Amino acid sequence: MSKVFEKSTAFFDTFERKPSLQKTTHYCPGCGHGTLNKIIADQVAELGIQDRTIYVGPVGCGVFIYYYFEGACASAAHGRASAVATGISRANPDAITVSYQGDGDLAAIGTSNAIHAANRGENMIVFFVNNNIYGMTGGQLAPTTLIDQTSTTSPTGRTVKNDGFPLQMAEMIAGLEAPTLVARVGVNNPKNIRQAIKVIKRGLEIQRDKKGYAFIEVLSQCPTNWKKNPVEACEWIDEVVSKQYPFGVFKDIADEGEAVERPCERVEFAAVAEQLGLVDKVDKGDQQIEMPRDEMRFKFAGFGGQGILSLGMMMAQMAMQRDMEVTWLPSYGPEMRGGVANASVVVSKNTIGSPIVDDPNVLVALNRPSLEKFGPLVQADGLIIYNSSLIDQVPPDLKGKAFALPATDLATEAGSAKAANVVVLGFYAKISGMFSLDDLNSFLGETFKKPALVDINLKAVKAGWDAAGETKL
Amino acid sequence: MKKLVKGNEAVVIGALVAGCDAYYGYPITPASEIAHAASEYFLPLGKVFVQAECEIGAINMVFGSASSGLRTMTASSGPGISLKMEGISYLAGAELPCVIVDVQRVGPGLGNIGPEQSDYYQVVKGGGHGDYRAIVLAPASVEETYRMTIEAFDLADKWRTPVFLLTDATLGQMMEPIDVRQEPTQRSEKPWALDTKPESNNNLVTSIYLDFDDMEVHINQLHDKYQQITDSEAKAEVYGADVPDIVLTGYGITGRMLRSAVDLLKDQGINATLVRPQTLWPFPTKVYQQVVKSGVPVLSVELSRGQFVEDVRLSLPGHSVKHYGRVGGNLPGLDELVEQAKLCLEEAKNV
Ligand SMILES: Cc1ncc(C[n+]2csc(CCOP(=O)(O)OP(=O)(O)O)c2C)c(N)n1
Ligand code: SF4
């Protein structure tokens, strides 16, 4: 153990990051923060991990820990140190990541971030400085303030009725699966300090060995806001505070566990391209397609499960492979959950302006509500293909040319009612001349991976193709 | 090679091409596909992906990884962006590069998941506290979403600042082809980063300057930087007639629809020109001043009751700018836009 009065080598010699009085700390006389800082620095130095240690400071009296620790430091927003430390730890798998937080910071505003970092078992050590008060902001009630304890926002003492019970963070965190070490120590007398040193060393060793999450709650005196002199404050911890918050090691499973390795790789483009499936595919961009007009605006509609969105996607995908401009826009959310889905698809030889199709050139309606809703939007020169397997009555107000296609029946014959969308694709390809049967077959072969599915879809597309007969637009 | 993807997926592909190392997010419609794609691609590549406990957690994890020098991003929609705002202010204050995507939905409150452009004030004017700015890029197509995501990472590094990509439910959900290939990206050296090298022991990432004079120096330096960004990074697309009868303006999906409106108006013998800002901060004020001649009516369209139009008006002092907005998740039809343009012309004649 290092000598008590020697400055740790993990501290700066003079506190250059501090604007004034660079020889002294900013803590009040007798404050527990100072003692804790020294123990941490000593142990970091002793373990020889100074270069690897990254400190995250809180908002609270610990905000300026970076004045003292000679190491890479970040200062987090109030309550967020555990989340910031998560980002640092994930980015630096070899770092010793230290999150230093007060009780307002960790047990009030930042509880959620703290609990979840613990629950993920992040490789980090959290020092939770419990002085049962908001020190920096002037002695307000903390979640850890004792029952009956006065503060500037509980002038007549904390009541359970108004403020709830003191929050036992160490016990809460010890109840989680992931944490490796959970303990509560004190820095108010030599005996407690000796124990604190032991536990803190253990916590840092766990970090050195990448063995997950360590949580060390430190009962710390705040003479200033407790309105006590330093000696009284230290005694009060033993006599009163530690009765509410007992000292102890609540959990230590470091010897059982393995090191937790979480990668953070720099990746070359080639690996990205492979991951995205960009390799081994050829663009067929030189083969243009014929279209009835330069820009075709499609609306595909039906109920969820009829493959209406994927029908639109197949159309867009095939057109894209032929170097057309395409857009595909789904209806989504509550509308889809209600059972009716639609996709707007635009295929164009030129840059597409609006992707929204409210005046379709072609409407595919696979169920009756879709035909009723979108049918009237199709103008006289437009085309409607409706699923006559499910629609027996055509609305009287249709202007566009309507084709009855028993898509569901033909698909069922081909092997699955779900292939009704592909029947439509075959039908439309034939009457429009946009794609040949070969195009369709090779596309479906690439799209469906399972041979049985390929077979059904090839049959379905042929059935649609044949149903068109010699009809041309 | 060409890939047909949703706008939301294009964000992730752009991020991968830009060499993004870490993604932190929390699900929200209509932005969730960004998190889906990020988890699908990042984890197998050994990159960092964490679904955070909330948006506040996510943005602070971004703070941590950005502090460590990683190319880092997060994405959300209105309600989540509101939660991120405190963290964004800290990122700006600490001069940390990162990319934040806002796929705008309808507000206020829970609103709905349809498209709107009503996060403009929050994102462009700075929803967080303090005197900061963030670069805001506004794509109008899936391809541009992809390109601008790559650009966003470069700009963030170049200026050490958070960069927003502001899209909306339509752009996020629609599919279009993107052309994916290796792009040259400018990843900066980050000697200030927090890492495990001995040299970084003196590195400090913070936004607090206790001394008032030091703080003033810091804020002034930020604003010197913002001035340089304003002078060099503002961008807009201009499309249509050289000598317009009317100027149409809008960003994102609206700007793209106005492009079609310009074509339709031309068919009817009306010369229109579109100004579509691609950066919302810095705002392309100079472009407006070049394109809009005195006396030419301006119609500004957005999916909001009037936020973007404020910057158009500030760019054209003394000029009358008419606003047209749809809200609630509704997009205007093209015929509607054409009609509004004609109305605007008509009103200008009667003045
Ligand atoms: C979002 C936000 N809310 C409130 C504050 C004000 N504030 C600063 S420190 C603090 C409490 C600090 O108490 P604690 O975490 O117990 O640390 P201590 O000062 O006692 O060490 C508060 C409320 C803030 N900085 N940010
Ligand atoms: S206010 Fe309390 S916690 Fe803060 S420095 Fe002073 S004694 Fe320490």
Short mmCIF file of C-alpha atoms in Angstrom, two decimals, chain A residues 12 17 19 50-52 54 59 63-64 66-67 70-78 80 83-84 86-88 90-92 94-95 112-113 116 120 263-267 269 271-272 275-276 278 281 283 313 316-317 320 323-324 326-330 332-334 351-356 358, chain B residues 1-4 6 13 16-17 21 24 29-30 40-41 44-48 50 53-54 56-57 60-61 63-65 68-70 86 90 113-114 169-170 173-177 180-182 187 194-198 200-208 210 253 256-257 259-260 331 333-334:
data_model
loop_
_atom_site.label_atom_id
_atom_site.label_comp_id
_atom_site.label_asym_id
_atom_site.label_seq_id
_atom_site.Cartn_x
_atom_site.Cartn_y
_atom_site.Cartn_z
CA PHE A 12 -1.55 15.20 -12.04
CA ARG A 17 -7.03 21.42 -15.94
CA PRO A 19 -8.66 27.17 -13.70
CA GLN A 50 -3.02 4.25 -15.90
CA ASP A 51 -2.66 4.54 -19.67
CA ARG A 52 -5.59 2.23 -20.28
CA ILE A 54 -10.62 6.32 -19.17
CA VAL A 59 -22.58 16.34 -12.97
CA VAL A 63 -17.82 16.86 -12.04
CA PHE A 64 -14.19 17.91 -11.88
CA TYR A 66 -10.67 15.26 -14.49
CA TYR A 67 -8.75 18.00 -12.66
CA GLU A 70 -4.00 12.03 -15.15
CA GLY A 71 -5.87 10.10 -17.79
CA ALA A 72 -8.27 10.43 -20.69
CA CYS A 73 -11.48 11.92 -19.31
CA ALA A 74 -14.98 12.74 -20.48
CA SER A 75 -17.57 14.74 -18.61
CA ALA A 76 -21.08 13.43 -19.08
CA ALA A 77 -24.47 15.08 -18.81
CA HIS A 78 -26.23 14.78 -15.44
CA ARG A 80 -25.71 9.84 -18.15
CA ALA A 83 -24.39 5.50 -20.90
CA VAL A 84 -21.36 7.56 -21.93
CA THR A 86 -20.96 2.28 -22.33
CA GLY A 87 -20.06 4.12 -25.54
CA ILE A 88 -16.45 4.46 -24.38
CA ARG A 90 -17.62 -0.48 -26.49
CA ALA A 91 -15.28 1.71 -28.50
CA ASN A 92 -12.23 0.73 -26.44
CA ASP A 94 -9.03 -2.78 -23.94
CA ALA A 95 -9.83 0.18 -21.72
CA SER A 112 -32.43 3.80 -16.05
CA ASN A 113 -29.05 4.25 -17.74
CA HIS A 116 -29.21 -1.06 -17.97
CA ARG A 120 -25.77 -5.59 -19.96
CA PRO A 263 -15.42 -6.51 -30.73
CA CYS A 264 -15.04 -3.09 -32.28
CA GLU A 265 -13.57 -3.68 -35.72
CA ARG A 266 -12.48 -1.34 -38.46
CA VAL A 267 -13.79 -3.04 -41.60
CA PHE A 269 -15.18 -2.03 -47.99
CA ALA A 271 -16.19 -7.04 -46.23
CA VAL A 272 -19.06 -4.58 -46.28
CA GLN A 275 -22.15 -8.51 -46.16
CA LEU A 276 -24.51 -6.47 -48.34
CA LEU A 278 -23.09 -6.88 -53.59
CA LYS A 281 -24.27 -10.05 -59.31
CA ASP A 283 -26.44 -5.59 -63.77
CA MET A 313 -41.41 -4.82 -55.14
CA ALA A 316 -39.80 -2.35 -59.16
CA GLN A 317 -36.90 -4.77 -58.88
CA MET A 320 -34.57 -1.47 -61.92
CA ASP A 323 -32.06 0.45 -65.81
CA MET A 324 -35.42 2.13 -65.30
CA VAL A 326 -38.27 3.17 -59.98
CA THR A 327 -39.92 4.06 -56.70
CA TRP A 328 -41.87 1.81 -54.36
CA LEU A 329 -43.90 3.26 -51.52
CA PRO A 330 -45.92 1.14 -49.14
CA TYR A 332 -47.91 0.92 -43.58
CA GLY A 333 -48.76 1.11 -39.92
CA PRO A 334 -52.34 1.03 -38.64
CA THR A 351 -36.20 11.13 -62.91
CA ILE A 352 -39.26 10.45 -60.81
CA GLY A 353 -40.86 13.38 -59.04
CA SER A 354 -43.58 12.26 -56.73
CA PRO A 355 -43.50 8.65 -55.54
CA ILE A 356 -47.11 8.92 -54.47
CA ASP A 358 -53.02 8.97 -56.53
CA MET B 1 -23.96 -2.11 -57.99
CA LYS B 2 -27.61 -1.15 -57.83
CA LYS B 3 -29.68 -2.22 -54.88
CA LEU B 4 -33.38 -1.54 -54.34
CA LYS B 6 -35.88 1.60 -48.42
CA ILE B 13 -25.63 1.22 -46.20
CA LEU B 16 -21.25 1.29 -43.73
CA VAL B 17 -19.67 2.71 -46.86
CA ASP B 21 -18.10 1.99 -36.49
CA TYR B 24 -26.85 3.15 -30.88
CA THR B 29 -41.82 4.07 -36.29
CA PRO B 30 -41.10 5.22 -38.98
CA GLU B 40 -28.29 -7.02 -39.28
CA TYR B 41 -25.12 -5.59 -40.79
CA PRO B 44 -21.65 -9.75 -38.06
CA LEU B 45 -18.99 -7.28 -39.23
CA GLY B 46 -17.69 -6.91 -35.69
CA LYS B 47 -18.95 -3.34 -35.46
CA VAL B 48 -20.75 -1.97 -32.45
CA VAL B 50 -26.48 -1.54 -29.09
CA GLU B 53 -32.66 1.56 -22.96
CA CYS B 54 -34.03 4.82 -24.36
CA ILE B 56 -31.34 9.46 -23.89
CA GLY B 57 -29.20 6.39 -23.33
CA ASN B 60 -25.09 9.45 -24.55
CA MET B 61 -23.58 6.22 -25.84
CA PHE B 63 -21.24 10.74 -26.91
CA GLY B 64 -19.00 8.03 -25.46
CA SER B 65 -18.06 6.41 -28.77
CA SER B 68 -13.34 7.72 -28.44
CA GLY B 69 -12.89 8.73 -32.07
CA LEU B 70 -15.32 6.27 -33.64
CA GLU B 86 -29.96 17.49 -24.26
CA TYR B 90 -23.51 18.34 -25.08
CA ILE B 113 -46.56 7.79 -37.93
CA GLY B 114 -47.35 9.55 -41.18
CA ALA B 169 -41.78 8.86 -43.07
CA THR B 170 -42.18 8.81 -46.86
CA GLN B 173 -40.34 3.88 -46.11
CA MET B 174 -40.06 4.19 -49.88
CA MET B 175 -37.75 2.05 -51.97
CA GLU B 176 -35.54 3.27 -54.77
CA PRO B 177 -32.34 1.98 -56.31
CA VAL B 180 -23.44 1.14 -53.95
CA ARG B 181 -19.72 1.24 -54.51
CA GLN B 182 -16.61 2.12 -52.60
CA ARG B 187 -11.82 10.17 -42.02
CA LEU B 194 -10.10 9.13 -25.59
CA ASP B 195 -8.35 5.81 -26.07
CA THR B 196 -5.83 3.53 -24.46
CA LYS B 197 -2.72 5.12 -25.96
CA PRO B 198 -0.44 6.82 -23.42
CA SER B 200 -4.27 10.37 -24.76
CA ASN B 201 -3.77 10.66 -21.01
CA ASN B 202 -4.06 14.40 -21.31
CA ASN B 203 -7.15 14.28 -23.47
CA LEU B 204 -10.32 15.74 -22.08
CA VAL B 205 -13.76 15.80 -23.69
CA THR B 206 -16.01 18.27 -21.96
CA SER B 207 -18.43 21.11 -22.52
CA ILE B 208 -17.95 22.82 -19.16
CA LEU B 210 -16.18 27.17 -15.26
CA ILE B 253 -40.04 14.96 -50.10
CA ARG B 256 -39.06 16.52 -54.85
CA MET B 257 -42.79 16.83 -55.49
CA ARG B 259 -39.90 19.31 -59.08
CA SER B 260 -42.76 17.40 -60.71
CA LEU B 331 -49.05 14.84 -48.61
CA GLY B 333 -51.25 15.88 -54.59
CA LEU B 334 -49.38 17.15 -57.65
#
